[in-house]
């Protein structure tokens, strides 16, 4: 066999082998595969490749991108077919089903789905013109990670419409609208659901409508007062949560917060210039707020908060037409509930209120708070028509002050039987008389205070030992209906303190009967008293102070039974009529003893206001210093007091200073005390006789 024959033989073998191999492949191909093996859409030069999950084809495209007219590319398993044919479809914006059939007729169904993804703007976006607003909207951006600032701080801008921003869903930080915004409507954020920071609309004068139809959560809202003439309408129907404040200081025609459930800070609606025509406020879902503040809406008749359970301060101010306040589920205010002094409210009904930080009510006919057990701060009633406090039937504690100001129909006061303790019980009667009887017996009080009241035949009943301060201060003008007098006391043998305020005006007679012991101090301030008596007082545990009594008509002011003063003794008398001061039972003063004896200016037209005698016949001990002068801080002279015989029992004093006694010629009343102090603690000046310490030791007690 030659070489050519060998070549032909080998070629035949190879061809036969290849033929048999192809024949075997055909015999093994079954045609069962029915898969879509690749899928993509191309729109405006951008290709979006599909992801496959089980029997789903998922194409992810950004929000705002339309797939209408997109070009499809796909591949199937070998010899498989697909219905509908993708090449025949022009609008890929909708979901659809594809049936893929294998070569042997087996079928599988695929679901085509679009997954929309956000397009983010990473930082703060500033849009200062209408062109910039429109261009930004055309980008299809749905989320801004920073802040969005619209308009200019000053000057003018052209922005009148925000409709181009309809695709925006989220702002990471703040939305700020500058005051030059020129549109009447603040609308267009139809898809905006979340603002991480605040909405701040800065005194935009053109606005008539503010609408955020889809907003669900926000940090805070501030719409600043622009002293506008027109009313505006605000609408946040789906807003559920504000973590900070909601503050709108504008004249409003309507306010929609129908979805609001929680406000972390203060919810404030306030019309600074009382121009708003808002007829009512309803917050049907609001359950809790850091505080509520609503004021100066002169047309507002109804405030409805049917779901409110807790709040901080609840402050209503100047709502003259308000006649309905509906809070049936309110259980606690951690701050103060303050109803407006100017309103048409005649009643308050809070059936579930259990605890309040404070309550301030004015001019109500009826109050119903049957569940109220505790007020941690102040509880105040002013110009109320109630005849008693039976509406506080469950109240046990007032941590601050219970104030009853100008009670219109309260003839007697008795605390509700449930009430155990009050910080301060304060009666204030600037325009009306106080109750004829005030009974605090058995009530734990830190202070019972009568403030600037018309005290007309008022009787106060308390425990014999009153462990609190009794404060009595008179009204600052004469009462038209009677004489102002110090109240009659029943009980009160011992009091913690007796305070008379900073001034006693228009109370001609102060006769404090029954008090024997004052644990702390007594201070009789500047006054217009004609007569002053404390006939039963025996002991003062602190300072005993009487400021100048320049209206006294008594020849002698005497405190007959006072034995001990545990603090300082400081008395100043400068009356035309009072010539003798007498403390016949006083034995000891633990602090300093200061007596201002009055003065004579030396003018014929100005009466002498000097004491003639100071009588302390039982006084043995003054642990501090004895000081006698005429008028503290001045060099006026007492020209009547000639001796100190009223101190003849004094045996112990740390030092003596006597000045400005122009008639004083005898110190013999101090004879028994000389050995108790040294020469350095003796000082006399500007008296008729000014002996030295050595003169006294030499027996020269009287001027020769």
XYZ file of C-alpha atoms in Angstrom:
704
model
C 0.000 0.000 0.000
C 1.480 3.223 -1.056
C 1.409 6.476 0.829
C -1.583 7.884 -1.036
C -3.740 4.884 -0.245
C -2.795 5.204 3.453
C -3.932 8.857 3.533
C -7.327 7.988 2.042
C -7.810 5.185 4.552
C -7.092 7.425 7.587
C -9.425 10.153 6.325
C -12.230 7.646 5.985
C -11.750 6.404 9.542
C -11.890 9.967 10.955
C -15.048 10.842 8.991
C -16.741 7.653 10.162
C -15.799 8.431 13.784
C -17.144 11.986 13.619
C -20.377 10.806 11.995
C -20.975 8.232 14.679
C -20.309 10.864 17.416
C -22.884 13.264 16.008
C -25.354 10.513 15.717
C -24.858 9.619 19.401
C -25.501 13.338 20.497
C -28.791 13.409 18.632
C -29.830 10.216 20.270
C -29.096 11.697 23.835
C -30.804 15.255 23.315
C -34.213 15.089 25.067
C -35.345 18.818 24.761
C -36.625 19.233 28.399
C -35.001 22.637 29.314
C -37.380 25.645 29.534
C -35.284 28.419 31.100
C -34.762 32.113 30.452
C -31.001 32.194 30.712
C -30.422 35.958 30.320
C -32.588 39.100 30.374
C -31.893 42.844 30.186
C -33.579 46.127 29.275
C -31.881 49.143 27.732
C -33.364 52.636 28.089
C -31.707 55.913 27.060
C -28.351 54.190 26.716
C -28.440 52.511 30.115
C -28.756 48.726 30.378
C -30.480 47.147 33.368
C -29.641 43.450 33.797
C -32.255 41.235 35.430
C -31.732 39.078 38.465
C -33.377 35.658 38.665
C -34.946 34.257 41.787
C -36.834 30.971 41.431
C -39.448 31.763 38.781
C -39.096 35.577 38.993
C -37.318 37.983 36.674
C -36.415 41.117 38.659
C -35.210 44.271 36.922
C -33.987 47.008 39.279
C -34.297 50.594 38.033
C -34.232 53.958 39.847
C -37.437 55.703 40.926
C -38.681 58.017 38.231
C -37.153 56.087 35.305
C -39.738 55.006 32.754
C -39.205 51.733 30.877
C -41.712 52.545 28.209
C -40.031 51.899 24.840
C -37.068 50.070 26.394
C -35.166 47.562 24.219
C -35.125 43.979 25.477
C -32.344 41.389 25.140
C -32.833 37.786 26.311
C -31.848 34.161 25.701
C -33.645 30.829 26.240
C -32.752 27.199 26.594
C -31.938 25.407 23.276
C -35.009 24.969 21.103
C -37.254 26.542 23.796
C -39.939 29.110 22.952
C -41.530 32.011 24.918
C -44.970 33.631 24.955
C -45.515 36.532 24.744
C -42.462 37.223 22.684
C -40.466 39.976 24.542
C -39.602 41.720 21.275
C -43.286 42.506 20.817
C -43.558 44.407 24.123
C -43.041 48.197 24.166
C -44.023 49.150 27.749
C -41.983 47.466 30.474
C -43.335 49.587 33.357
C -45.846 46.931 34.401
C -45.524 43.436 35.852
C -46.320 40.549 33.466
C -46.070 36.748 33.039
C -43.999 34.808 30.476
C -44.539 31.138 29.549
C -41.382 29.291 28.402
C -41.955 25.945 26.602
C -39.172 23.372 26.162
C -38.451 21.383 22.976
C -40.449 18.433 24.322
C -43.431 20.668 25.262
C -42.879 21.120 29.008
C -43.870 24.642 30.193
C -42.618 26.967 32.979
C -44.067 30.396 33.961
C -41.881 33.422 34.855
C -43.079 36.594 36.578
C -41.490 39.845 35.405
C -41.174 42.410 38.244
C -39.712 45.910 38.520
C -37.745 46.813 41.658
C -37.543 50.598 42.048
C -34.454 51.914 43.822
C -33.848 55.384 45.278
C -31.542 57.880 43.707
C -29.720 59.729 46.458
C -28.336 63.222 46.650
C -25.510 62.768 49.142
C -25.155 66.255 50.647
C -27.128 69.461 51.138
C -29.102 70.705 48.131
C -29.753 74.429 47.607
C -32.374 75.475 45.063
C -32.443 79.255 44.647
C -34.466 79.645 41.425
C -37.439 78.033 39.710
C -35.096 76.702 37.016
C -33.014 74.950 39.670
C -36.130 73.439 41.240
C -37.315 72.113 37.877
C -33.891 70.772 36.928
C -33.487 68.985 40.239
C -36.928 67.400 39.870
C -35.993 66.132 36.405
C -33.118 64.085 37.849
C -35.592 61.669 39.429
C -33.837 61.937 42.794
C -36.023 60.477 45.557
C -33.838 60.918 48.638
C -31.590 63.710 49.923
C -29.155 62.597 52.594
C -28.440 66.158 53.739
C -30.708 69.222 53.889
C -32.880 70.834 51.226
C -32.822 74.646 51.185
C -35.296 76.462 48.952
C -35.079 80.169 48.135
C -32.747 82.974 49.113
C -32.073 84.603 52.461
C -32.568 88.114 51.051
C -33.553 89.819 47.842
C -36.029 88.175 45.488
C -36.356 84.775 43.933
C -38.519 83.316 41.216
C -39.725 80.148 42.914
C -43.507 79.908 42.804
C -44.016 76.153 42.350
C -42.502 73.028 43.884
C -44.482 70.572 41.750
C -41.279 69.297 40.125
C -40.277 67.741 43.461
C -43.197 65.299 43.448
C -40.885 62.239 43.436
C -38.926 63.230 46.568
C -39.600 60.710 49.359
C -36.990 61.431 52.029
C -34.885 64.311 53.409
C -32.204 63.195 55.836
C -31.808 66.483 57.712
C -33.692 69.764 57.343
C -36.125 71.314 54.888
C -35.628 75.086 55.018
C -37.754 77.580 53.117
C -36.242 81.051 52.934
C -38.456 84.140 53.347
C -38.131 85.209 49.702
C -40.134 82.207 48.474
C -42.671 83.740 46.066
C -45.397 81.117 45.873
C -48.816 81.297 47.504
C -48.930 77.540 47.951
C -46.311 75.402 49.586
C -47.310 72.169 47.865
C -45.713 69.620 45.595
C -44.163 67.235 48.096
C -46.732 64.596 47.241
C -44.420 61.637 47.946
C -42.362 63.060 50.843
C -42.747 60.708 53.830
C -39.749 61.328 56.077
C -37.767 64.363 57.227
C -35.036 63.505 59.718
C -34.567 67.066 60.982
C -36.880 70.064 60.922
C -39.205 71.846 58.565
C -38.421 75.534 58.923
C -40.524 78.009 56.934
C -39.060 81.450 57.587
C -41.753 84.172 57.591
C -42.857 83.676 53.990
C -45.391 86.463 53.512
C -47.011 85.149 50.316
C -48.159 81.796 51.663
C -51.806 80.799 51.836
C -51.483 76.999 51.854
C -48.932 74.621 53.375
C -49.514 70.970 52.542
C -47.508 67.783 53.168
C -50.015 65.078 52.180
C -47.712 62.055 52.617
C -45.391 63.133 55.469
C -45.360 60.555 58.283
C -42.385 61.448 60.482
C -40.439 64.648 61.126
C -37.974 65.952 63.670
C -39.713 69.292 64.222
C -41.830 71.887 62.441
C -41.324 75.644 62.708
C -43.479 78.063 60.736
C -42.451 81.549 61.773
C -44.733 84.510 62.319
C -44.693 86.988 59.460
C -47.282 89.540 60.703
C -49.319 88.664 57.643
C -52.743 89.999 56.766
C -54.018 86.766 55.240
C -54.858 83.515 57.008
C -53.099 80.338 55.991
C -54.151 76.709 55.876
C -51.775 73.994 57.096
C -52.256 70.302 56.382
C -50.267 67.331 57.678
C -52.926 64.596 57.462
C -50.596 61.566 57.683
C -48.027 62.970 60.102
C -47.848 60.464 62.940
C -44.728 61.421 64.879
C -42.755 64.580 65.535
C -39.756 63.882 67.745
C -39.247 67.580 68.512
C -41.484 70.673 68.512
C -44.377 71.552 66.234
C -44.528 75.353 66.361
C -46.796 77.380 64.069
C -47.057 81.081 64.880
C -49.408 82.249 62.164
C -53.034 83.348 61.716
C -54.731 80.126 60.632
C -57.916 79.363 58.749
C -57.530 75.590 59.171
C -55.092 73.094 60.649
C -55.136 69.396 59.775
C -53.124 67.070 62.017
C -55.612 64.220 61.849
C -52.963 61.477 61.962
C -50.728 62.921 64.673
C -50.134 60.508 67.586
C -47.004 61.719 69.338
C -45.074 64.979 69.763
C -41.792 64.709 71.646
C -41.531 68.454 72.247
C -44.116 71.250 72.358
C -47.134 71.365 70.071
C -47.739 75.097 69.680
C -50.328 76.974 67.654
C -50.158 80.704 68.366
C -51.539 83.720 66.545
C -49.377 86.634 67.676
C -51.694 89.315 66.258
C -55.062 87.561 66.825
C -55.961 87.685 63.122
C -56.739 84.010 62.625
C -60.213 82.666 61.840
C -59.529 79.111 62.993
C -62.912 77.848 64.285
C -61.692 74.709 65.999
C -58.759 72.394 66.613
C -59.122 68.626 66.558
C -56.252 66.233 67.185
C -58.198 62.977 67.120
C -55.262 60.560 67.471
C -52.817 62.543 69.623
C -51.934 60.460 72.690
C -48.948 62.255 74.161
C -47.034 65.514 73.849
C -44.084 67.073 75.593
C -46.287 70.172 76.006
C -49.331 71.832 74.456
C -49.547 75.589 73.908
C -52.484 77.215 72.101
C -53.209 80.911 72.216
C -54.717 84.078 70.740
C -57.195 82.517 68.303
C -60.181 84.788 68.832
C -62.624 82.691 66.735
C -61.679 79.325 68.236
C -64.702 77.693 69.896
C -63.655 74.051 70.264
C -60.481 72.224 71.248
C -60.909 68.472 70.940
C -58.259 66.007 72.109
C -60.196 62.754 72.509
C -57.162 60.422 72.630
C -54.772 62.547 74.714
C -53.431 60.639 77.714
C -50.279 62.463 78.834
C -48.670 65.838 78.292
C -46.276 68.225 79.979
C -47.516 71.806 80.245
C -51.017 72.282 78.847
C -51.280 76.048 78.358
C -54.244 77.845 76.813
C -54.060 81.620 76.484
C -56.565 84.277 75.375
C -59.202 82.239 73.587
C -62.270 84.450 74.155
C -64.744 82.268 72.197
C -63.550 78.899 73.513
C -66.504 77.072 75.036
C -65.591 73.393 74.555
C -62.494 71.632 75.857
C -62.775 67.892 75.283
C -60.093 65.670 76.858
C -61.947 62.586 78.121
C -58.874 60.319 78.363
C -56.331 62.758 79.824
C -54.635 60.944 82.714
C -51.528 62.951 83.573
C -49.906 66.311 82.996
C -46.306 66.442 84.144
C -46.440 70.210 83.712
C -49.145 72.762 84.522
C -52.650 72.778 83.072
C -53.520 76.451 82.564
C -56.890 77.518 81.224
C -57.216 81.006 79.728
C -58.393 83.816 81.963
C -60.179 85.145 78.866
C -62.499 82.494 77.417
C -66.134 81.390 77.278
C -65.473 78.207 79.215
C -67.804 77.736 82.161
C -66.941 74.163 83.075
C -64.036 71.752 83.049
C -64.517 68.007 82.934
C -61.475 65.720 83.114
C -62.870 62.387 84.306
C -59.625 60.383 84.084
C -57.063 62.940 85.224
C -55.136 61.335 88.085
C -51.947 63.347 88.448
C -50.921 66.868 87.467
C -47.723 68.844 87.715
C -49.876 71.923 88.311
C -53.334 73.343 87.591
C -54.406 76.972 87.151
C -58.129 77.664 86.643
C -59.995 80.974 86.348
C -63.687 81.930 86.507
C -65.276 78.498 86.108
C -68.706 77.596 87.440
C -68.143 73.844 87.660
C -65.061 71.647 87.775
C -65.092 67.848 87.636
C -61.830 66.001 88.364
C -63.100 62.942 90.279
C -59.922 60.878 89.762
C -57.358 63.550 90.627
C -55.238 62.282 93.528
C -52.023 64.309 93.328
C -50.804 67.714 92.198
C -47.017 67.764 92.487
C -46.731 71.520 91.940
C -49.203 74.402 92.360
C -53.004 74.259 92.264
C -54.614 77.648 91.677
C -58.251 78.781 91.566
C -59.065 82.397 90.711
C -62.482 84.087 90.690
C -64.199 80.722 90.908
C -67.926 80.405 91.491
C -67.685 77.235 93.586
C -69.145 77.302 97.079
C -66.765 74.553 98.265
C -63.944 72.287 97.092
C -65.972 69.067 97.027
C -64.949 68.550 93.391
C -61.486 67.584 94.736
C -62.965 64.500 96.381
C -60.008 62.182 95.601
C -57.137 64.657 96.062
C -54.582 63.621 98.693
C -51.566 65.854 98.084
C -50.620 69.274 96.751
C -46.830 69.448 96.663
C -46.657 73.187 95.957
C -49.133 75.985 96.675
C -52.910 75.654 96.766
C -54.018 79.197 95.902
C -57.565 80.462 96.278
C -57.665 83.941 94.779
C -60.711 86.197 94.937
C -63.206 83.462 95.825
C -66.622 84.683 94.716
C -68.936 82.326 96.613
C -66.658 80.571 99.105
C -67.960 81.569 102.539
C -66.104 78.904 104.514
C -63.077 76.794 103.673
C -62.720 73.196 104.778
C -60.278 70.923 103.001
C -61.699 67.799 101.323
C -61.516 64.809 103.677
C -59.097 63.008 101.341
C -56.586 65.884 101.382
C -53.677 65.123 103.714
C -50.907 67.597 102.921
C -50.281 70.890 101.132
C -47.021 72.752 100.702
C -48.577 76.231 101.029
C -52.255 77.122 101.386
C -52.629 80.659 100.059
C -55.682 82.910 100.165
C -55.481 86.106 98.142
C -58.332 88.568 97.995
C -57.365 91.583 95.944
C -60.937 92.379 94.922
C -63.131 90.330 97.259
C -63.224 89.407 100.916
C -61.858 86.108 102.135
C -64.006 83.284 103.494
C -65.383 84.100 106.916
C -63.914 80.878 108.256
C -60.786 78.982 107.175
C -60.427 75.573 108.823
C -57.077 73.797 108.433
C -57.299 71.631 111.517
C -55.657 68.245 110.947
C -54.147 69.364 107.647
C -50.390 69.074 107.160
C -49.136 72.453 105.922
C -45.745 74.042 105.439
C -47.393 77.472 105.330
C -50.799 79.085 105.628
C -50.632 82.411 103.810
C -53.144 85.256 103.649
C -51.885 87.595 100.950
C -52.929 91.259 100.569
C -56.444 90.294 101.494
C -59.429 92.180 102.813
C -59.416 90.659 106.299
C -62.920 91.326 107.590
C -63.972 89.238 110.582
C -62.025 86.254 109.308
C -61.555 83.324 111.670
C -58.775 80.764 111.171
C -59.058 77.391 112.896
C -56.040 75.112 113.254
C -54.241 72.675 115.518
C -52.820 73.945 118.811
C -49.354 73.101 117.487
C -49.137 74.324 113.921
C -45.937 72.987 112.366
C -45.739 75.553 109.618
C -45.480 79.248 108.905
C -48.481 81.486 109.446
C -48.222 84.409 107.011
C -50.677 87.289 107.303
C -50.426 90.369 105.101
C -53.229 92.868 104.619
C -54.777 94.335 101.516
C -53.072 97.445 100.141
C -56.179 99.639 100.376
C -59.114 100.001 102.741
C -61.985 97.654 102.106
C -65.208 99.323 101.115
C -67.229 96.787 103.076
C -65.552 96.892 106.489
C -62.495 97.382 108.638
C -59.412 95.311 107.937
C -58.387 93.404 111.055
C -55.957 90.684 112.010
C -57.882 87.389 111.856
C -59.215 85.658 114.936
C -57.194 82.532 115.683
C -58.554 79.326 117.167
C -55.768 76.905 118.023
C -52.275 78.034 116.909
C -50.849 78.106 120.438
C -47.518 77.145 118.851
C -46.495 78.040 115.296
C -43.312 77.372 113.395
C -43.082 80.983 112.208
C -45.273 84.060 112.095
C -44.679 86.228 109.020
C -46.387 89.500 108.199
C -45.118 90.021 104.672
C -43.004 92.967 103.565
C -45.434 95.712 104.598
C -48.567 95.988 106.724
C -50.862 98.506 105.046
C -54.333 99.653 105.952
C -54.652 97.413 109.003
C -55.199 99.818 111.899
C -55.169 97.193 114.659
C -53.025 94.072 114.867
C -54.047 91.986 117.854
C -52.427 88.546 117.742
C -54.240 86.488 120.356
C -53.528 82.895 121.307
C -49.975 82.428 119.994
C -47.683 81.581 122.912
C -44.677 80.128 121.144
C -43.038 80.914 117.807
C -40.437 78.234 117.066
C -38.553 80.380 114.603
C -38.641 84.132 114.033
C -41.135 86.991 114.218
C -40.791 89.971 111.887
C -43.232 92.879 112.023
C -42.288 94.808 108.849
C -42.781 98.475 107.934
C -46.368 99.205 108.783
C -49.220 101.653 109.218
C -50.455 100.121 112.477
C -52.244 102.279 115.021
C -52.272 99.561 117.653
C -50.155 96.430 118.129
C -50.762 93.663 120.673
C -49.350 90.198 121.275
C -50.780 89.516 124.737
C -50.066 85.763 124.918
C -46.589 85.485 123.359
C -44.055 83.849 125.711
C -41.234 82.489 123.558
C -39.581 83.244 120.208
C -37.144 80.621 118.918
C -35.394 82.950 116.461
C -35.209 86.697 115.802
C -37.732 89.170 117.188
C -37.900 92.142 114.804
C -40.220 95.157 114.725
C -39.520 97.755 112.042
C -40.423 101.396 112.523
C -43.914 101.935 113.859
C -44.485 105.559 112.917
C -48.314 105.504 112.974
C -48.812 104.064 116.451
C -51.377 105.906 118.601
C -50.595 103.900 121.757
C -48.949 105.692 124.654
C -47.301 102.381 125.575
C -46.483 99.404 123.370
C -46.224 96.389 125.637
C -45.539 92.705 125.008
C -46.415 91.546 128.519
C -45.527 87.830 128.607
C -42.532 87.367 126.292
C -39.761 85.684 128.318
C -37.110 84.475 125.878
C -35.768 85.385 122.437
C -33.435 82.742 121.004
C -32.072 85.001 118.256
C -31.616 88.746 117.809
C -33.900 91.371 119.341
C -34.311 94.370 117.013
C -37.030 96.982 117.609
C -37.473 100.458 116.093
C -40.190 102.817 117.378
C -40.599 106.370 116.008
C -44.162 107.470 116.720
C -45.492 110.843 117.805
C -47.736 109.208 120.425
C -45.770 106.212 121.682
C -43.461 107.179 124.559
C -42.962 103.894 126.398
C -41.809 100.495 125.207
C -42.352 97.754 127.758
C -41.287 94.077 127.862
C -41.845 93.339 131.557
C -41.282 89.558 131.407
C -38.331 89.339 128.974
C -35.437 87.545 130.690
C -32.913 86.611 127.984
C -31.838 87.371 124.434
C -29.490 84.829 122.831
C -28.232 87.202 120.099
C -27.730 90.952 119.778
C -30.127 93.443 121.370
C -30.806 96.553 119.243
C -33.238 99.297 120.187
C -33.877 102.396 118.036
C -35.583 104.901 120.307
C -36.772 107.501 117.769
C -35.763 111.086 117.094
C -36.634 114.778 117.068
C -35.554 116.824 114.042
C -35.889 120.038 116.037
C -38.429 121.693 113.738
C -41.522 123.298 115.235
C -43.656 121.862 112.453
C -42.296 118.323 112.881
C -43.432 116.436 115.986
C -40.986 114.706 118.312
C -40.957 110.950 117.552
C -38.877 109.842 120.546
C -39.354 107.238 123.279
C -39.118 108.467 126.850
C -38.763 105.085 128.500
C -37.537 101.597 127.556
C -38.627 99.143 130.244
C -37.002 95.695 130.439
C -37.082 95.101 134.211
C -36.603 91.292 134.037
C -33.867 91.209 131.377
C -30.790 89.506 132.842
C -28.823 88.155 129.888
C -27.894 89.406 126.422
C -25.426 86.995 124.853
C -24.576 89.441 122.114
C -24.171 93.214 122.064
C -26.549 95.879 123.426
C -27.020 98.773 120.965
C -29.127 101.893 121.566
C -29.448 104.549 118.881
C -32.056 106.977 117.598
C -32.533 106.144 113.887
C -30.342 103.450 112.307
C -27.747 104.951 109.980
C -28.553 108.602 110.779
C -27.369 111.126 113.371
C -30.866 112.256 114.362
C -31.229 112.740 118.143
C -33.596 111.359 120.741
C -34.185 114.325 123.054
C -36.486 112.681 125.616
C -34.875 109.539 127.093
C -32.891 110.585 130.192
C -31.927 107.257 131.783
C -31.547 103.517 131.296
C -33.203 102.457 134.527
C -35.328 99.998 132.574
C -32.260 97.689 132.277
C -31.498 97.471 136.013
C -31.683 93.636 136.109
C -29.129 93.154 133.304
C -26.095 91.221 134.604
C -24.518 89.791 131.448
C -23.821 91.355 128.048
C -20.880 91.037 125.623
C -20.645 94.753 124.838
C -22.558 98.057 124.817
C -22.869 100.862 122.245
C -25.061 103.930 122.916
C -25.337 106.882 120.511
C -27.493 109.907 119.650
C -29.383 110.124 122.978
C -29.312 113.888 123.535
C -31.125 113.758 126.905
C -29.356 110.710 128.352
C -27.562 111.678 131.606
C -27.790 108.478 133.697
C -26.355 104.988 132.947
C -27.054 103.622 136.406
C -29.465 101.049 135.003
C -26.425 99.218 133.524
C -24.563 99.041 136.804
C -25.056 95.292 137.361
C -23.712 94.409 133.902
C -20.398 96.317 134.040
C -18.280 93.343 135.117
C -19.501 91.179 132.200
C -17.693 93.105 129.439
C -14.313 94.826 128.981
C -13.335 98.436 128.274
C -12.861 97.628 124.592
C -16.533 96.649 124.342
C -17.843 99.989 125.702
C -18.681 102.783 123.235
C -20.751 105.934 123.798
C -21.068 108.946 121.493
C -23.207 112.004 120.849
C -25.196 111.595 124.072
C -25.855 114.212 126.762
C -23.343 112.322 128.927
C -20.594 110.126 127.451
C -18.714 108.457 130.321
C -15.664 106.292 129.755
C -15.356 102.730 131.004
C -13.042 104.035 133.733
C -15.662 106.609 134.706
C -18.160 103.810 135.248
C -15.650 101.829 137.300
C -15.156 104.967 139.377
C -18.918 105.101 140.029
C -19.630 108.063 137.755
C -22.909 106.644 136.408
C -24.754 109.977 136.316
C -23.725 113.291 134.845
C -22.708 115.714 137.624
